[in-house]
mmCIF file of C-alpha atoms in Angstrom:
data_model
loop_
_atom_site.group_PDB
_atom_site.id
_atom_site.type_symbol
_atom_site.label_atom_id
_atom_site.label_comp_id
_atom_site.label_asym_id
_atom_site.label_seq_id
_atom_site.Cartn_x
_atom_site.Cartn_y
_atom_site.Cartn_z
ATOM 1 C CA UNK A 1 103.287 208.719 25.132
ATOM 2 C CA UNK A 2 104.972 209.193 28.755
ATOM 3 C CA UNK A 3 108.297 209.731 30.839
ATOM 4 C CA UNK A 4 109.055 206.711 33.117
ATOM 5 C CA UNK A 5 112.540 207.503 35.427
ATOM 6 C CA UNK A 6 113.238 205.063 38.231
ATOM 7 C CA UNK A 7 115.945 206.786 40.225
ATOM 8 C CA UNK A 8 117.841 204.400 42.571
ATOM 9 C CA UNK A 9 121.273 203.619 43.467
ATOM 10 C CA UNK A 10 123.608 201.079 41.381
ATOM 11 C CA UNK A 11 127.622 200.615 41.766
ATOM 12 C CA UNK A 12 127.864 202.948 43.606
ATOM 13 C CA UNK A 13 126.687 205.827 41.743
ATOM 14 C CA UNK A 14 122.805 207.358 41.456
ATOM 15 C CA UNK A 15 120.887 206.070 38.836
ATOM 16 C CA UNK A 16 118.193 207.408 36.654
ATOM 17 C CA UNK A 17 116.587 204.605 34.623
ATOM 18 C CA UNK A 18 114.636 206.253 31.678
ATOM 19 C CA UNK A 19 111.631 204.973 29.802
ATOM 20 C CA UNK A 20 109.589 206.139 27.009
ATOM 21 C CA UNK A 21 105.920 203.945 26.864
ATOM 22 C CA UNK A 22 103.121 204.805 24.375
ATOM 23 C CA UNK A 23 99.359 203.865 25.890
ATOM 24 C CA UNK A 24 99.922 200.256 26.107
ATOM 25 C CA UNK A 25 102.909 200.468 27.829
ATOM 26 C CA UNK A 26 105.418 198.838 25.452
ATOM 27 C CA UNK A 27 108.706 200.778 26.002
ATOM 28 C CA UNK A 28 109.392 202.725 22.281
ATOM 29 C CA UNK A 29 113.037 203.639 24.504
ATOM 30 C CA UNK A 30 115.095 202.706 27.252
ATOM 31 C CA UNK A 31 117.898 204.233 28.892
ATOM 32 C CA UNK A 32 120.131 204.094 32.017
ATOM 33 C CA UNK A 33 121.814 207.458 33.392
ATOM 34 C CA UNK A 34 124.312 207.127 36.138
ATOM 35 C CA UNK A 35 125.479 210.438 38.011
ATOM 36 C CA UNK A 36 127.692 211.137 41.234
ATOM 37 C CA UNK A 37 123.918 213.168 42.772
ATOM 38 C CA UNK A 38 120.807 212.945 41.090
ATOM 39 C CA UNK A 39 118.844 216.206 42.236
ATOM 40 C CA UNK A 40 116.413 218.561 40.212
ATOM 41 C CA UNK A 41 118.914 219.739 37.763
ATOM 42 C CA UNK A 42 119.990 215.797 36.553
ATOM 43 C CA UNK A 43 116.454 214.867 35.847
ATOM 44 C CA UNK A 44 115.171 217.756 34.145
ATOM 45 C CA UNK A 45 118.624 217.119 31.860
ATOM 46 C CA UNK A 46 116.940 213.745 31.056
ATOM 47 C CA UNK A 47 113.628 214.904 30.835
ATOM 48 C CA UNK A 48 114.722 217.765 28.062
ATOM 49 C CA UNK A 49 116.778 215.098 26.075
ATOM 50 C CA UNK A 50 113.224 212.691 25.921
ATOM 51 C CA UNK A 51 111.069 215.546 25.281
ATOM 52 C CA UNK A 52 113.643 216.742 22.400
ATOM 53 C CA UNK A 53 114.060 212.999 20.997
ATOM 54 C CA UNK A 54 110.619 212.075 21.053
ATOM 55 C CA UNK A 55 107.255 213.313 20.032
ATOM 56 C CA UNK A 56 103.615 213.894 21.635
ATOM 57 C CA UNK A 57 104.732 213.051 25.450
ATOM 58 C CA UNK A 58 101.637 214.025 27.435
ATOM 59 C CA UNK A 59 102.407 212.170 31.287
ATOM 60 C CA UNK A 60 105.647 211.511 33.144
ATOM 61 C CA UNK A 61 106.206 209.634 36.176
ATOM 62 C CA UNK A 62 109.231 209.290 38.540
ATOM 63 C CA UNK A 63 109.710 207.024 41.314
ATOM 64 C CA UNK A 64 111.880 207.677 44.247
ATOM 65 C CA UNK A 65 113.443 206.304 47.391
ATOM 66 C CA UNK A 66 111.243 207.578 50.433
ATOM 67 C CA UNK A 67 107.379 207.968 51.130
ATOM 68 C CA UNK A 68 105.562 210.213 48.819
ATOM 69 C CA UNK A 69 101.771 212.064 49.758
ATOM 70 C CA UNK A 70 100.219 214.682 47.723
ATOM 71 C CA UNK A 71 102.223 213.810 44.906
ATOM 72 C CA UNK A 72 105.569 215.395 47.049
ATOM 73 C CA UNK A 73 108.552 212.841 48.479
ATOM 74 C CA UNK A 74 108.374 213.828 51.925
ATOM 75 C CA UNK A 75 111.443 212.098 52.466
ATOM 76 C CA UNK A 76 114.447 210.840 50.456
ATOM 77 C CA UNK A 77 117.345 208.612 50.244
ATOM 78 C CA UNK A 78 118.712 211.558 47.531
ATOM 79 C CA UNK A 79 119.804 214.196 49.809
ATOM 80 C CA UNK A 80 119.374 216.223 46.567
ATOM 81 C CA UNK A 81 115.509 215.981 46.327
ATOM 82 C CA UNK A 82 114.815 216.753 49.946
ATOM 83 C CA UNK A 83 113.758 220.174 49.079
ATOM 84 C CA UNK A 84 111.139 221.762 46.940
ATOM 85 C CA UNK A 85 108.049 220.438 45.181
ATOM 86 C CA UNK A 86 110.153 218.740 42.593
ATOM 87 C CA UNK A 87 106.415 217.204 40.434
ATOM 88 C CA UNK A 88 105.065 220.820 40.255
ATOM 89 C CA UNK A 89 108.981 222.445 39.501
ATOM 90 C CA UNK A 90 108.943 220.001 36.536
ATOM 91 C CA UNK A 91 105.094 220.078 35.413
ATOM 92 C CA UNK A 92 105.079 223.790 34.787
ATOM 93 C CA UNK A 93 108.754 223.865 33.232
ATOM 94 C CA UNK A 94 107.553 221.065 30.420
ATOM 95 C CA UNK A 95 103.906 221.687 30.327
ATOM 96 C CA UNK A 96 102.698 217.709 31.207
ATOM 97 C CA UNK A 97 101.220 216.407 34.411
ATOM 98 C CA UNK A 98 104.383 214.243 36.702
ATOM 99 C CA UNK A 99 103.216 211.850 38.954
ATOM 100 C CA UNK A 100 105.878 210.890 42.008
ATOM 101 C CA UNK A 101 105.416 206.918 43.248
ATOM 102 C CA UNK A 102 107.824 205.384 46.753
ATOM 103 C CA UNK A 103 109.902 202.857 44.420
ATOM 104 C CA UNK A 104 109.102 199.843 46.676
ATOM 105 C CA UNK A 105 105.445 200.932 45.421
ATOM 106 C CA UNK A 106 105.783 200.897 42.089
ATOM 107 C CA UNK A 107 108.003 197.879 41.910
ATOM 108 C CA UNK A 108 105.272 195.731 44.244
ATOM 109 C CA UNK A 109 102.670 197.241 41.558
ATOM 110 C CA UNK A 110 105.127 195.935 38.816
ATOM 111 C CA UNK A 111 104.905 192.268 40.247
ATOM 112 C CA UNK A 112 101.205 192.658 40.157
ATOM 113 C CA UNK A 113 101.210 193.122 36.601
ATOM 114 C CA UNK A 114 103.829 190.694 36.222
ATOM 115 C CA UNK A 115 102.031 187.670 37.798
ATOM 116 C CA UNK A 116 98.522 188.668 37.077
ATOM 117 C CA UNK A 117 97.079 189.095 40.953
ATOM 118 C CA UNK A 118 93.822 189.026 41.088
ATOM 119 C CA UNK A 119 92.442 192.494 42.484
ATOM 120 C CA UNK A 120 91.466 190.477 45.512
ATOM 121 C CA UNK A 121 95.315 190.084 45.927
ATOM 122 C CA UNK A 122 97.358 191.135 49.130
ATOM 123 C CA UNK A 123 100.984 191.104 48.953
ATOM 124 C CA UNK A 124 103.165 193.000 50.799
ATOM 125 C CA UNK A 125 107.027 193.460 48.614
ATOM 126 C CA UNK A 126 110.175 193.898 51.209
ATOM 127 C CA UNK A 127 113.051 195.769 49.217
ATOM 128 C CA UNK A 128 116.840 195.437 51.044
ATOM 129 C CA UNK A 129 119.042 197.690 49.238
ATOM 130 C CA UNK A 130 122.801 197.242 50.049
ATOM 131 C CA UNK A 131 123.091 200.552 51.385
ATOM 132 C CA UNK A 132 120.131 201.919 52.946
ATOM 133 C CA UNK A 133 117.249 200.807 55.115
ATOM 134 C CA UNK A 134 114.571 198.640 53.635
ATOM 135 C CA UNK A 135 111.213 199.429 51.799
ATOM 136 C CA UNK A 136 108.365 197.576 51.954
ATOM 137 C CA UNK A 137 105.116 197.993 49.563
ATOM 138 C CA UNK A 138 101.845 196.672 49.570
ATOM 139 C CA UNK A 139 99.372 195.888 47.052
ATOM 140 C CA UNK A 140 95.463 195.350 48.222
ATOM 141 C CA UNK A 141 92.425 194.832 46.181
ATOM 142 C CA UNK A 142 94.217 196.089 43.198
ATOM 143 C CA UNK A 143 95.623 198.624 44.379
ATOM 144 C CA UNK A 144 98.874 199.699 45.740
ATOM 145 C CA UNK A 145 98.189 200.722 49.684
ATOM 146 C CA UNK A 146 99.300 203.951 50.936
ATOM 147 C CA UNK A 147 97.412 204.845 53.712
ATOM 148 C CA UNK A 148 96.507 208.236 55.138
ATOM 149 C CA UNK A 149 99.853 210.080 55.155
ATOM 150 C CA UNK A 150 101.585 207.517 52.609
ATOM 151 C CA UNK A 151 103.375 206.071 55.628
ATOM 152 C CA UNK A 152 102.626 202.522 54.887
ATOM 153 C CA UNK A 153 105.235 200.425 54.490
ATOM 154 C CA UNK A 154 107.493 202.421 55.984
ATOM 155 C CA UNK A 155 108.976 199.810 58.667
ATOM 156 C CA UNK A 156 112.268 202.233 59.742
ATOM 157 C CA UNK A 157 109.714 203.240 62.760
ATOM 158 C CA UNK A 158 109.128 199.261 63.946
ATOM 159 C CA UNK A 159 111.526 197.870 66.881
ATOM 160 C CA UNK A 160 113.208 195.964 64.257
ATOM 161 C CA UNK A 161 116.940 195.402 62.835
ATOM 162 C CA UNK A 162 116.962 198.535 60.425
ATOM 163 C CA UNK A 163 120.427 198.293 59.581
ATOM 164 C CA UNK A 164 121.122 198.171 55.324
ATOM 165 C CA UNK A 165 121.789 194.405 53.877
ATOM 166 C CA UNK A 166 125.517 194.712 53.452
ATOM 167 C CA UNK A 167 125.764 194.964 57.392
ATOM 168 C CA UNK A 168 124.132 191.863 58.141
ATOM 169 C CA UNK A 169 124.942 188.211 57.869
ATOM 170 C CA UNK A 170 122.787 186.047 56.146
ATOM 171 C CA UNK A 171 121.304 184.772 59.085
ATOM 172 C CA UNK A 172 121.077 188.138 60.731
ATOM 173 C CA UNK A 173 119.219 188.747 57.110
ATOM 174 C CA UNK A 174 117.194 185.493 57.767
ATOM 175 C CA UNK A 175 116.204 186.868 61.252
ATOM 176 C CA UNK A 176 114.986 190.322 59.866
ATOM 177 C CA UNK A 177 113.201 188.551 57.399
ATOM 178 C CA UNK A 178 111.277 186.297 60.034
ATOM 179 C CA UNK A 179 110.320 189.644 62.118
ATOM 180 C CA UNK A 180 109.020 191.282 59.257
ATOM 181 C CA UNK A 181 106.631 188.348 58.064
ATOM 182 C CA UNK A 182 105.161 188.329 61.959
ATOM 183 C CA UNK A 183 104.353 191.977 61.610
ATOM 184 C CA UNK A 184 103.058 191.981 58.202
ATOM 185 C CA UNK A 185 101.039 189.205 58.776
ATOM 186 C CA UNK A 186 99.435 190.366 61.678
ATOM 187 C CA UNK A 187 98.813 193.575 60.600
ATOM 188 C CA UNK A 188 97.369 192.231 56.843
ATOM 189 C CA UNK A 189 97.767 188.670 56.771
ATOM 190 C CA UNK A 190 99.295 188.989 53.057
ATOM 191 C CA UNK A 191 99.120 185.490 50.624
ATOM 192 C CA UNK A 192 102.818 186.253 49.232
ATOM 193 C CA UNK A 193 105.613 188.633 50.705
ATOM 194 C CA UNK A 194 108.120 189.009 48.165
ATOM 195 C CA UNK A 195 111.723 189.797 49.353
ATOM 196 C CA UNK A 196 113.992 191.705 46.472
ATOM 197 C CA UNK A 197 117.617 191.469 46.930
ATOM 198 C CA UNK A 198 120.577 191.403 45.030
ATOM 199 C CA UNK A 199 121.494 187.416 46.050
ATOM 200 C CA UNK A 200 117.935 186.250 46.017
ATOM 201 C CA UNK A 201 119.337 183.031 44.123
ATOM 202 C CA UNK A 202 120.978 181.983 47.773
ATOM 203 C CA UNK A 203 117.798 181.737 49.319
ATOM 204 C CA UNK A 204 115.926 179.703 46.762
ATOM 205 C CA UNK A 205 114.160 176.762 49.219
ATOM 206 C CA UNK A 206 115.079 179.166 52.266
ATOM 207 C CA UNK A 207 112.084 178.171 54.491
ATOM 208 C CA UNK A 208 111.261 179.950 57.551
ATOM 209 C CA UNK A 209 109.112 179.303 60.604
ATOM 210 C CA UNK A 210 107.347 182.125 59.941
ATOM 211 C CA UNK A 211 106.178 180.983 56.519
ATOM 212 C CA UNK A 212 104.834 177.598 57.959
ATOM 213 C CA UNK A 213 101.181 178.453 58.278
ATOM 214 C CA UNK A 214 101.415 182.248 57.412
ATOM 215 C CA UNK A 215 102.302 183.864 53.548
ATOM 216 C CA UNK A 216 103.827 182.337 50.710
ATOM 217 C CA UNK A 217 107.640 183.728 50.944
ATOM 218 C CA UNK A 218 109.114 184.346 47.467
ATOM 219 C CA UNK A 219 112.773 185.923 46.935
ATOM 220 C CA UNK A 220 113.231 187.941 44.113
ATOM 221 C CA UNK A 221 116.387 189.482 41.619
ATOM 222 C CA UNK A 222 113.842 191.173 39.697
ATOM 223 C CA UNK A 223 113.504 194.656 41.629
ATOM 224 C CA UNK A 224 114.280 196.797 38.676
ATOM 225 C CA UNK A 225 112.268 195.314 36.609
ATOM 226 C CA UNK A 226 109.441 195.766 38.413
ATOM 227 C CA UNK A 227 110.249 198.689 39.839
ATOM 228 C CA UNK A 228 109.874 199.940 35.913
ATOM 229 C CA UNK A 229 107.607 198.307 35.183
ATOM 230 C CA UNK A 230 105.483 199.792 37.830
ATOM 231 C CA UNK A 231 106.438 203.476 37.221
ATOM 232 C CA UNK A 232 105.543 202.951 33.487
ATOM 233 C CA UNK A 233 102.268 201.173 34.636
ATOM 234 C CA UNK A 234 101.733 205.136 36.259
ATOM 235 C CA UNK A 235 102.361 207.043 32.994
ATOM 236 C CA UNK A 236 99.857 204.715 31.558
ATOM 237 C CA UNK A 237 97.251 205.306 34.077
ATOM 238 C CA UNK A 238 98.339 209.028 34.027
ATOM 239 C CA UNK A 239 97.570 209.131 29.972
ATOM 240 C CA UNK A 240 94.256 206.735 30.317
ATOM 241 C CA UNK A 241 92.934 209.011 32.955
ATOM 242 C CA UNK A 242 93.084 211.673 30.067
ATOM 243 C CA UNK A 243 95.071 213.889 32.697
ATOM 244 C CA UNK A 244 96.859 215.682 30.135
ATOM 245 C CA UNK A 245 97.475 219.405 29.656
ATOM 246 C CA UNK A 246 97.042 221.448 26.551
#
């Protein structure tokens, strides 16, 4: 069995979304944790209330807002988790290996398994959270794409509008949209990009010039569950891999 959190943000508050998946991945639990800060301290409080409730965890997994590489979040959304090497901190506390995934990652990975892509796939996921900058993923021959120093995806250093959803107007969100697609598709001329946000249902038959002769455009609601199911996807692999300690 293994740990899946997805932390993100929800009314407001910082949310830990809590899993517990066996080697197939169905979920034996689900839960949904909402705090004022999540830091260390909160998800080693879930962690401890799994590991109590449930027996023979071997893996975890945590995904997180901001670029991960060497299995540390080199930056994050959570002021909280800025410092420290929070996967080692909680691998030696509870004796199992913890994997850390960017969430636009997992959740693009989540979509993979969700619509069966082949591995010759390439889609690129753009994630527009109401109060931060977007996230963008990418999936490529079966594989989520990180690049050398995990900074792909990472689109807050392009000469783009970077300002969070709830400041822009639709077509403002429309525009941001369009700029996005040119880059992404000249950089790796994806077959879908799918766009996650809260009031995808507006934008159902949206089409843009961009999408013309370029990548199938597909709006999405279903963020969380992808995100989770992408992190639990990772305490799968984590337990296949037989990366388990004593």
């Amino acid at each position: 069995r293994g740990i899946a959190l997805c932390l993100r943000e929800g009314e407001g508050k910082q949310v830990i979304l809590a899993a517990v998946v066996n080697r197939s991945g169905r979920q034996i639990a689900r839960d949904r944790f909402c705090f004022e800060t999540v830091g260390p301290g909160e998800i080693r409080m879930v962690m401890n209330g799994l590991l109590e409730s449930y027996d023979n965890i071997k893996a975890a997994s945590i995904g997180l807002p901001g670029p991960v590489k060497d299995n540390r979040g080199i930056c994050c959304d959570f002021p909280a988790l800025q410092e420290g090497d929070l996967a080692a901190e909680l691998s030696a506390e509870f004796g199992i290996p913890v994997i850390l995934e960017n969430d636009v990652n997992a959740a693009i990975l989540g979509y993979s398994r969700r619509t069966v892509l082949t591995d010759e796939a390439c889609v690129a996921g753009l994630y527009f959270p109401e109060r931060f900058c977007m996230g963008c993923g990418i999936y490529l021959m079966g594989q989520i794409w990180r690049g050398k120093r995990a900074m792909a995806g990472e689109l807050f250093g392009l000469p783009v509008n970077r300002r969070p959803k709830g400041g822009l107007s639709p077509q403002e969100f429309l525009d941001c949209i369009g700029e996005n697609m040119r880059i992404l598709t000249a950089v790796l001329d994806p077959e879908q990009i799918v766009v996650y946000c809260e009031d995808a249902d507006s934008y159902a038959g949206v089409k843009l010039p961009e999408a013309e002769d370029g990548p199938q455009l597909v709006f999405s609601r279903e963020f969380e569950a992808d995100y989770r199911s992408g992190v639990a996807r990772l305490a799968v692999e984590k337990l296949d891999q037989g990366m388990v300690l004593p």
